[in-house]
XYZ file of C-alpha atoms in Angstrom:
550
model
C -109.828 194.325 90.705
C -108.433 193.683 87.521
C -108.588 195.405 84.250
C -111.823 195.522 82.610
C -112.075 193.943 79.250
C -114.115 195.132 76.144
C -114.596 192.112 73.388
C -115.285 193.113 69.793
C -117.213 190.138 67.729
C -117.908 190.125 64.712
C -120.972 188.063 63.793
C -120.882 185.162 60.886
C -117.299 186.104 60.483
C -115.977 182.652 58.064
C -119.487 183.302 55.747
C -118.352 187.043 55.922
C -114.991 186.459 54.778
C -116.030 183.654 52.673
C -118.340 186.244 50.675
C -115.420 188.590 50.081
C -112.976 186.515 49.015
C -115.546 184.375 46.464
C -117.091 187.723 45.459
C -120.952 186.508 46.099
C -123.410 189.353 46.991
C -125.118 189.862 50.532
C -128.192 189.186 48.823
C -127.223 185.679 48.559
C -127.878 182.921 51.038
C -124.217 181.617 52.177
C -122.868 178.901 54.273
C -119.680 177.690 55.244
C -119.426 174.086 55.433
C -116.828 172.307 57.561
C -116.067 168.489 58.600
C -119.091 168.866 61.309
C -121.541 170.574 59.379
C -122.442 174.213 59.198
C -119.860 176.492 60.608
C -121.455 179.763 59.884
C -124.213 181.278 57.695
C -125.085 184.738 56.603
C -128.602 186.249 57.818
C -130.302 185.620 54.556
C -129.596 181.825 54.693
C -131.214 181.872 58.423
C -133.933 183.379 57.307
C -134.953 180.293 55.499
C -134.070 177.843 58.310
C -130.465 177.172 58.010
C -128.655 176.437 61.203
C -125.117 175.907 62.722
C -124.329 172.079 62.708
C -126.731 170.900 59.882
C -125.567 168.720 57.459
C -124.688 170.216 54.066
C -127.631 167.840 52.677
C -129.914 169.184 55.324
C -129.044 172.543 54.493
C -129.563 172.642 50.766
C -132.742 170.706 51.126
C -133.710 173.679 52.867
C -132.567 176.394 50.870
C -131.590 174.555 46.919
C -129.863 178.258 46.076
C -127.743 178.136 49.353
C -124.329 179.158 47.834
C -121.650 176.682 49.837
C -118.015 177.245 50.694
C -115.412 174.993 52.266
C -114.198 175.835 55.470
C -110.474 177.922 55.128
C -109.147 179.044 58.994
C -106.388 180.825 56.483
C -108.998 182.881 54.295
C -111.060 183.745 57.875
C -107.775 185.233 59.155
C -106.213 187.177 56.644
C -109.561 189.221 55.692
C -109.902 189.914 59.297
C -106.672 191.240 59.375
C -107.890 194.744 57.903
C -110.860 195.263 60.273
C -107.769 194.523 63.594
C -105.914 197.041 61.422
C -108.790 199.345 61.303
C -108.919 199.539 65.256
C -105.246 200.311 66.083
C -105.968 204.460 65.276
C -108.489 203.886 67.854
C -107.380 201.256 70.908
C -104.071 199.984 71.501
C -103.539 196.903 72.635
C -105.503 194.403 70.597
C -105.210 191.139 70.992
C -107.031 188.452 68.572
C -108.496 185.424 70.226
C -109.641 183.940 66.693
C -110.894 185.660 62.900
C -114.084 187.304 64.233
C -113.317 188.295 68.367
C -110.549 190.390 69.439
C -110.143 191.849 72.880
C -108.853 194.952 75.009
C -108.204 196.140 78.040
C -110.961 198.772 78.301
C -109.542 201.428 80.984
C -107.055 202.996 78.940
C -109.917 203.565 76.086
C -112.232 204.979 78.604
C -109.764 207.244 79.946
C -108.204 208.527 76.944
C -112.218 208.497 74.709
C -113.889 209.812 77.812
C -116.958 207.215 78.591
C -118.063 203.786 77.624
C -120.446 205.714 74.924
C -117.895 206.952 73.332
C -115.215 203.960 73.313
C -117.763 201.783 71.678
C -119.268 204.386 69.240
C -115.492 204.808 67.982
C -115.212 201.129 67.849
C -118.284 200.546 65.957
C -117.806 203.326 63.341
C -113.772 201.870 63.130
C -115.442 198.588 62.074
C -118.385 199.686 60.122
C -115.440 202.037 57.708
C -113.619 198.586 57.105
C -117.141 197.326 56.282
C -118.220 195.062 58.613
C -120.748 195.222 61.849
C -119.735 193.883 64.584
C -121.122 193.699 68.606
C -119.201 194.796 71.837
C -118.831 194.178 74.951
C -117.908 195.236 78.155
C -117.364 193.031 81.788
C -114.449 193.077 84.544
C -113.085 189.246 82.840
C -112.447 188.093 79.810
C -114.720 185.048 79.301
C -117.730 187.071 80.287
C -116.756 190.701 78.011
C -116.922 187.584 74.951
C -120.465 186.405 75.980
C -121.855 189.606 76.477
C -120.206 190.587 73.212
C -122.690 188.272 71.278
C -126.035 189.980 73.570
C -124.408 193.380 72.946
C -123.994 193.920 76.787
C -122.308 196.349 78.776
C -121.713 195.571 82.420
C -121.042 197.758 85.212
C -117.959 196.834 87.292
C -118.979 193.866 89.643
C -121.692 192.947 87.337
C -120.661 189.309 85.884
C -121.824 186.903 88.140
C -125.463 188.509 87.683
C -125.609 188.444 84.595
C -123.854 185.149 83.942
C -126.636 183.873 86.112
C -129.245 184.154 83.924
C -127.688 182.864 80.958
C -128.436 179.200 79.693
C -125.825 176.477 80.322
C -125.415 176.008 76.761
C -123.720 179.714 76.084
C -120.404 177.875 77.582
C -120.409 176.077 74.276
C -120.973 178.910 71.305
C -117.805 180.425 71.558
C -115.152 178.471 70.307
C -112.040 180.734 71.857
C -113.283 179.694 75.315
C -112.156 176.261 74.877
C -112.929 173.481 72.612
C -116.160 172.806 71.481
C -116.268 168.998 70.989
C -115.307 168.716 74.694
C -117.585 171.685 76.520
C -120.824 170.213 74.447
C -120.028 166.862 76.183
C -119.830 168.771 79.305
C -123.142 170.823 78.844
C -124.864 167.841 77.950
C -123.913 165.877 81.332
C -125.240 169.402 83.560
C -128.575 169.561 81.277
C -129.342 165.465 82.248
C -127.883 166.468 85.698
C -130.786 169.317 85.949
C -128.238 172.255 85.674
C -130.095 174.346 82.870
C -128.220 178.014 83.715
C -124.808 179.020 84.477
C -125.754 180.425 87.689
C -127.052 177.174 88.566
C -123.854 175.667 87.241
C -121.774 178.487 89.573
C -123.402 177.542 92.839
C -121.824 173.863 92.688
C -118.416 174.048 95.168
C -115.199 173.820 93.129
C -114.277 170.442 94.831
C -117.330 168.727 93.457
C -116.946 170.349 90.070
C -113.140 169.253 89.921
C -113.739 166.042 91.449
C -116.607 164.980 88.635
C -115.974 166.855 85.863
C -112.188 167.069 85.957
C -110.351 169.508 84.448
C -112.607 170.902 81.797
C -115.242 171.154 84.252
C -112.986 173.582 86.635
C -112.263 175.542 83.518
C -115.869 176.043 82.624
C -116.678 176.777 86.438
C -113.982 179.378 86.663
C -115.809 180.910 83.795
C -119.859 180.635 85.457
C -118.254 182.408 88.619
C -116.743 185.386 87.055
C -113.527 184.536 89.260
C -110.310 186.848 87.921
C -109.024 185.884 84.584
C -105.721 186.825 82.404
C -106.481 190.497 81.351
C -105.291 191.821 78.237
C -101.907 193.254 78.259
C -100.848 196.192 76.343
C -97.228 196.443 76.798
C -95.006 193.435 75.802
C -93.561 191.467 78.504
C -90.097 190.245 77.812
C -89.041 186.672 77.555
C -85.183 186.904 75.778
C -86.829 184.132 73.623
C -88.004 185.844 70.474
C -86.718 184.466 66.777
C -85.994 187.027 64.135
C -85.335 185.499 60.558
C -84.017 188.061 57.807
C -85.512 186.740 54.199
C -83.070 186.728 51.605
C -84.666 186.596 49.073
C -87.631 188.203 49.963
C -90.442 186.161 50.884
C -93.158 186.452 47.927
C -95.079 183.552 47.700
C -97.833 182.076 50.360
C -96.188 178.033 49.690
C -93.408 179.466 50.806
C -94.828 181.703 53.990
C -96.078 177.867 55.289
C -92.993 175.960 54.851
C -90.899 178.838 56.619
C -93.951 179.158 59.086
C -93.382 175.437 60.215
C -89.356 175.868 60.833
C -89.648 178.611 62.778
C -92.267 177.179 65.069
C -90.294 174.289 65.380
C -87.284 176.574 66.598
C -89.371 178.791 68.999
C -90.911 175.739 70.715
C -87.402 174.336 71.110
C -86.086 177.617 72.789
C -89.162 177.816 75.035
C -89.357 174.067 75.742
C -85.348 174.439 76.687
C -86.464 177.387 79.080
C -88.952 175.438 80.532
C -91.888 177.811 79.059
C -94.933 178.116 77.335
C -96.076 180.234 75.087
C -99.715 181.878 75.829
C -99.559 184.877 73.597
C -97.846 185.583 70.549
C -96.506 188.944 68.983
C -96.139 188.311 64.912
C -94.307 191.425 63.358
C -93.421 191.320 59.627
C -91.007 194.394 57.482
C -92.733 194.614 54.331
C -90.518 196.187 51.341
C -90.772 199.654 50.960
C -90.250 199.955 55.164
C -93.680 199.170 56.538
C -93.322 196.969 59.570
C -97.016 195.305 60.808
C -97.643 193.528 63.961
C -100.071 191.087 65.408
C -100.522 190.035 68.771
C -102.536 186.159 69.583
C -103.662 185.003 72.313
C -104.547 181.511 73.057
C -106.866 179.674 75.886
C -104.809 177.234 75.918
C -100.495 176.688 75.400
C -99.744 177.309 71.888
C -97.935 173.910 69.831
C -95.885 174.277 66.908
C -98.688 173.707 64.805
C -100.847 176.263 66.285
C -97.817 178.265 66.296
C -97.226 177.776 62.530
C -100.205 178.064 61.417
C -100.972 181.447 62.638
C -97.556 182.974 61.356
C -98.876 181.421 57.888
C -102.200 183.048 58.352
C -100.595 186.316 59.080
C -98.294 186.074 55.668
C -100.391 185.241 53.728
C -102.563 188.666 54.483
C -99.664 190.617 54.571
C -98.546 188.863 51.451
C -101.671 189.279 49.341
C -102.102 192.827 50.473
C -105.566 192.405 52.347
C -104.249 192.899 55.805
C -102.065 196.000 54.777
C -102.977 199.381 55.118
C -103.773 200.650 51.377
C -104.324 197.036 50.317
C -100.882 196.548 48.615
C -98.808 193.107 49.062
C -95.409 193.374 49.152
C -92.107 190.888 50.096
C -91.851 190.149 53.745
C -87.925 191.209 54.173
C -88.176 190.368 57.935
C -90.064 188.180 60.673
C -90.075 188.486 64.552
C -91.595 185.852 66.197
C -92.044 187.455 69.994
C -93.616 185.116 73.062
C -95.588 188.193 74.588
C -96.959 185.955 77.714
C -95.441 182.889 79.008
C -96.192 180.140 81.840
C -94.114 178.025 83.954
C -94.017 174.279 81.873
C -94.865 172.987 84.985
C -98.385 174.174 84.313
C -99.161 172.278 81.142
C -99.906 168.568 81.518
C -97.237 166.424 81.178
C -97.338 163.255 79.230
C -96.921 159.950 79.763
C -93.217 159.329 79.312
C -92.126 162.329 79.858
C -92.807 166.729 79.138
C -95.588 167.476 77.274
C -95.147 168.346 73.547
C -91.352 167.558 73.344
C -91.276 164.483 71.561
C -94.072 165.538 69.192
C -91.890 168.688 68.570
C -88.240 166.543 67.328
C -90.971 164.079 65.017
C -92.602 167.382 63.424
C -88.888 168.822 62.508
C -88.012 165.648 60.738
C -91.101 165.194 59.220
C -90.517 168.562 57.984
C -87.207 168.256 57.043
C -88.406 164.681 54.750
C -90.926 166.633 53.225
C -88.182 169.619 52.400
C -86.221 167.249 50.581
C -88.453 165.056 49.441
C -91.307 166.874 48.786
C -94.931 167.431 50.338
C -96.195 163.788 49.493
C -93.145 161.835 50.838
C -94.783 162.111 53.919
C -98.839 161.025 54.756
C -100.837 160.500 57.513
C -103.867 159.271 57.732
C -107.365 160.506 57.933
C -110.430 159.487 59.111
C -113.510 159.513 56.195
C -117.067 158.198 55.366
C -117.588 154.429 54.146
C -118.683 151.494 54.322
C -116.135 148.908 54.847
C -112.389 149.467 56.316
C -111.060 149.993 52.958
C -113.468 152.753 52.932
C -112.643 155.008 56.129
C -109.591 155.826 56.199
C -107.202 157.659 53.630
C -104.027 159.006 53.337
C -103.196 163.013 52.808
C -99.705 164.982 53.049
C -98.452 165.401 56.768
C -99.354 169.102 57.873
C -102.640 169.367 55.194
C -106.017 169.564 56.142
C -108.183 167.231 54.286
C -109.766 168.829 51.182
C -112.967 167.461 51.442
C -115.383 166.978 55.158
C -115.240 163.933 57.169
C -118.660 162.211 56.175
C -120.161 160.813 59.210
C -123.506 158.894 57.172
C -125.655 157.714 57.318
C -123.550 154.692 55.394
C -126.662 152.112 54.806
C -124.796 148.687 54.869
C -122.014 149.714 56.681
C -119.565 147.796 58.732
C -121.292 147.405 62.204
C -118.952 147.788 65.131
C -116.588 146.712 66.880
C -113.961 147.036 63.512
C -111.420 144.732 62.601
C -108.492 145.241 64.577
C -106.672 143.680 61.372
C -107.407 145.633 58.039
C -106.481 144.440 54.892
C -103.937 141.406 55.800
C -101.319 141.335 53.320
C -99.058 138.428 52.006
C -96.914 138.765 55.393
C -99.922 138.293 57.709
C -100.259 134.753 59.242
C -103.249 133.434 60.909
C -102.913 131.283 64.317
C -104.659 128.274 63.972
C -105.139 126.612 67.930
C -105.395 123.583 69.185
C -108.575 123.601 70.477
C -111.177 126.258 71.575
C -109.667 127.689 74.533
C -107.826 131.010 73.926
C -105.001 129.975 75.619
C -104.146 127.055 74.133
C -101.365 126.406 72.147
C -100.909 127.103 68.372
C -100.852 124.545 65.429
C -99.907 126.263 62.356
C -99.735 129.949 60.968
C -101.565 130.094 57.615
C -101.391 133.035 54.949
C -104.859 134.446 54.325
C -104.052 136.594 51.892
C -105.485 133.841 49.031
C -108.744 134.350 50.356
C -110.669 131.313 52.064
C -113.578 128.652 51.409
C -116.425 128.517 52.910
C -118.129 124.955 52.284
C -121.266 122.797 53.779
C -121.723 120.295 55.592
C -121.965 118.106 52.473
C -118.594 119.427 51.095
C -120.653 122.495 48.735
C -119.334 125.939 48.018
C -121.317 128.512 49.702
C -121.805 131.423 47.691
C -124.391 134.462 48.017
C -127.468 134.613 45.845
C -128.124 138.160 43.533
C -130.572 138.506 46.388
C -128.027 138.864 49.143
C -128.897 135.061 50.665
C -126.774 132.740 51.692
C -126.788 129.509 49.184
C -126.519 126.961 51.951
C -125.612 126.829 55.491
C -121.868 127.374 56.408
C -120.231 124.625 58.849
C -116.543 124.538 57.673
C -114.122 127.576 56.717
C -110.527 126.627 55.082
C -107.993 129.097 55.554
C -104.629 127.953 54.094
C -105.517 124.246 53.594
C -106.724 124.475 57.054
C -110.209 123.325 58.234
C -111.786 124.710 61.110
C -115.711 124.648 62.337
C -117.515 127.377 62.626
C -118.785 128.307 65.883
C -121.444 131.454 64.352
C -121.727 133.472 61.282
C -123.295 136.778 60.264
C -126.108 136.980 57.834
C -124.456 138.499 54.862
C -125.262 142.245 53.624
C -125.080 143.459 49.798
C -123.142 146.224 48.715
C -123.545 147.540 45.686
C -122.654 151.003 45.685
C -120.889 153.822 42.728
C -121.864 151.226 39.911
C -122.638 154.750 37.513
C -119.107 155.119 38.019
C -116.520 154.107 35.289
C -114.620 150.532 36.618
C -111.056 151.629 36.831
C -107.918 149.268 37.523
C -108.006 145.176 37.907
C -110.796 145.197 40.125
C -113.753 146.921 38.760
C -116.739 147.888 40.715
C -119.148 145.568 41.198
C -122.019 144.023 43.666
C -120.662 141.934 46.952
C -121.487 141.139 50.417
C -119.831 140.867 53.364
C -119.859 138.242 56.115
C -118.812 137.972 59.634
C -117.712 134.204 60.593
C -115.951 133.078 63.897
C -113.704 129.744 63.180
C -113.502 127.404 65.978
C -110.110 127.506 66.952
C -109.000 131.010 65.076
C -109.717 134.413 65.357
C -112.773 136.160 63.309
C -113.023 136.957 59.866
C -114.291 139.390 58.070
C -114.984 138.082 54.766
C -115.901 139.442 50.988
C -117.258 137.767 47.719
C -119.226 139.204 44.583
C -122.684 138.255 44.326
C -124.204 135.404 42.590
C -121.986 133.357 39.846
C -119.670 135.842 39.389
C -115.982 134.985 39.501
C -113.708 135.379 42.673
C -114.299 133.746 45.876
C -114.361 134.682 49.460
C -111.490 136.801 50.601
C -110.676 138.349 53.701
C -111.184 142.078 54.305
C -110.473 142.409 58.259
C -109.549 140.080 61.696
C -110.421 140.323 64.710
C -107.410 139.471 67.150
């Protein structure tokens, strides 16, 4: 039998930290908002009905005083720094799965404190002196000791199947260390329409049917419903020859600086274990403060750690040691030196590879020169896109610095009047696009001329008239013929058009100043569709082309 394993959690943990870092009261009702909705509340916002995953409208229709606060992984990490540091007098061995749950091996504890009683009053009153409450518990593996952490339960050896058993399918899903959430929820939801409504219902399914339907997630989660062994918590180091030290000279002082180092040494780390053939499962992070403190942290992942999840816990661990909160005393000081220490390690061989070729490699050499553009160039030489709320293409998608978060939640709607789908596979078509103009209808026929749609188009009658759209979003006669480029084609269908006039309180910046328009699907005879755009009524500007789709 393996080690057992005693999980510490630490309930509402971001709207915890969020309080103490924003210096609101207890008293006050607190949520933590992230790109999905409610992360995390406090118990006084519950109390009036807010809920994990409601929209931040939702919530503050609920509760108009609910105090709200961005989502900040960074913030959530280094104040729970002090409550890991609280702990070390008391356990060894602590390993953090994410800000809020940390883990031991138990049997050492119970030795050395003398009885489960006592290891988890001494773990309690460690956590309640750093000011915080948190929940324990205690079970032979490591996915169960985190459930029964959150029903306070403490297992006798041989007890997780039973009470696994009687759990609801949908615990699989509220812990977000056990894998990710997105993907189990899809999972849970397929068992619940299946009629699996428990875990032990969910456990009795044979592995080969589990594997064979759900693929790998599925095996994952069934692993978990079965109790079968897990990795235990390991308290002494195991070595790997591939650790990176980096002396700071100067002394590192500032947090923008903690991320940009944070992001080279991943990169090097990953290179040494992706040249070893290795990957990284737990982390050891050990810092020399000035003045000849040294501090250590130990992660540990569910899954292979990447360069970004690499960097950005080194950054979250800097910037606590940095500012002083995750120090013993509270004083910040300049990090002189950095150890970066793979404390557990797999075989490459066990992480998927992918398609051309091992897993994570190329992604590795494009972050170090993205890096290394951004080092010279600075932060906004490089930008990626990112997925946002809107109506029309222009709309849902902008661009933020390569390695930032965006500052603001993905907005899912509702979007009244937005774009229906399938999108243009074309988005704004520039001078340089060209439209194929065919001989005839069939798709494989050949082409007649390329035309530039980046003029915009006409959209005329039968009788030769313009077709415009009426203040009331109607058409003002019924399209036949669409010119593209001096070209004529039929059309074959249209969309009715739809009005958007949206942000009109808002000052009209630039050469084109907000005003009403609609948009209009048409499909030429013998090109591809258009998505098309033209202000309402007699105002000037004609139809122009927003999207295509190839």
């Amino acid at each position: 039998m393996s080690a057992r394993v005693m999980a510490v959690w630490c309930p509402d943990w971001p709207a915890v930290a969020a309080a103490r870092a924003e210096g609101h009261g207890l008293h006050l009702p607190l949520a933590v908002i992230g790109p999905r909705g409610v992360l995390a509340c406090n118990a006084v916002a519950r109390a009036v009905g807010v809920r994990r995953g409601l929209r931040r409208r939702e919530a503050q229709f609920r509760c108009p005083e609910l105090v709200v606060v961005t989502a900040d992984p960074a913030r959530d990490a280094a104040w729970f720094e002090p409550v890991v540091q609280a702990l070390d007098a008391v356990v060894p061995g602590i390993e953090v799965l994410r800000p809020g749950l940390f883990v031991f091996s138990a049997d050492g504890a119970l030795r050395f404190h003398g009885g489960v009683e006592e290891v988890v009053t001494q773990v309690v009153d460690a956590v309640a002196a750093a000011g915080v409450e948190c929940q324990v518990g205690l079970a032979d593996e490591l996915p169960t000791a985190v459930l029964c952490a959150r029903g306070s339960a403490l297992l006798e050896p041989g007890g997780d199947a039973g009470y696994l058993a009687g759990l609801s399918v949908g615990a699989l899903v509220v812990e977000p260390a056990l894998g990710d959430p997105e993907v189990l929820s899809e999972l849970v939801g397929l068992l619940r329409r299946l009629g699996v409504r428990t875990i032990g219902d969910f456990a009795e399914l044979t592995s080969r049917d589990v594997t064979s339907r759900f693929g790998e997630v599925g095996a994952v989660a069934h692993r978990i419903a079965r109790a079968v062994p897990w990795r235990p918590p390991s308290v002494t180091a195991v070595p790997t020859g591939s650790a990176i030290e980096h002396r700071c000279d100067p002394p590192l002082e500032r947090v923008d600086e903690a991320a940009f180092l944070g992001r080279r040494l991943a990169g090097e780390l990953h290179e040494q274990l992706a040249a070893a053939g290795v990957s990284c499962l737990r982390l050891s992070i050990t810092a020399r403060v000035e003045g000849g403190q040294e501090v250590n942290r130990v992660w540990r992942c569910s899954a292979p750690l990447t360069p970004e999840g690499t960097a950005d816990r080194l950054r979250w661990q800097l910037e606590g040691w940095l500012t002083g909160t995750a120090i013993a005393g509270g004083e910040g000081g300049a990090v002189t030196a950095l150890v970066l220490e793979p404390v557990e390690v797999v075989p490459a061989g066990r992480v998927q590879e992918g398609l051309w070729g091992e897993a994570g490699l190329a992604e590795a050499r494009v972050h170090r020169a993205l890096v290394r553009v951004q080092g010279l160039l600075g932060p906004e030489s490089v930008q990626v896109p990112v997925e946002t709320g809107g109506r029309g293409p222009a709309d849902r998608v902008r661009a933020v610095p390569y390695g930032d978060a965006p500052s603001e939640p993905v907005t899912q709607g509702p979007w009244p009047g937005a774009l229906p789908a399938p999108s243009p596979s074309v988005v704004w078509p520039g001078p340089g696009y060209l439209l194929e103009i065919r001989e005839s209808r069939d798709p494989g026929a050949g082409v007649r001329a390329r035309v530039p749609v980046a003029g915009g188009v006409l959209l005329r009658t039968d009788a030769g008239a313009d077709v415009r759209v009426t203040p009331r979003g109607l058409l003002s006669g019924r399209p036949s013929v669409v010119e593209v480029g001096g070209q004529r084609c039929s059309l074959l269908g249209w969309s009715r058009p739809w009005p958007i006039d949206e942000a009109w309180w808002e000052p009209a910046e630039g050469p084109d100043p907000r005003r009403p328009r609609a948009r209009m699907q048409v499909v030429p005879e013998r090109a591809a569709a258009l998505l098309l755009c033209r202000p309402l009524g007699d105002s000037p500007g004609g139809w122009t082309v927003e999207g295509v789709y190839e």
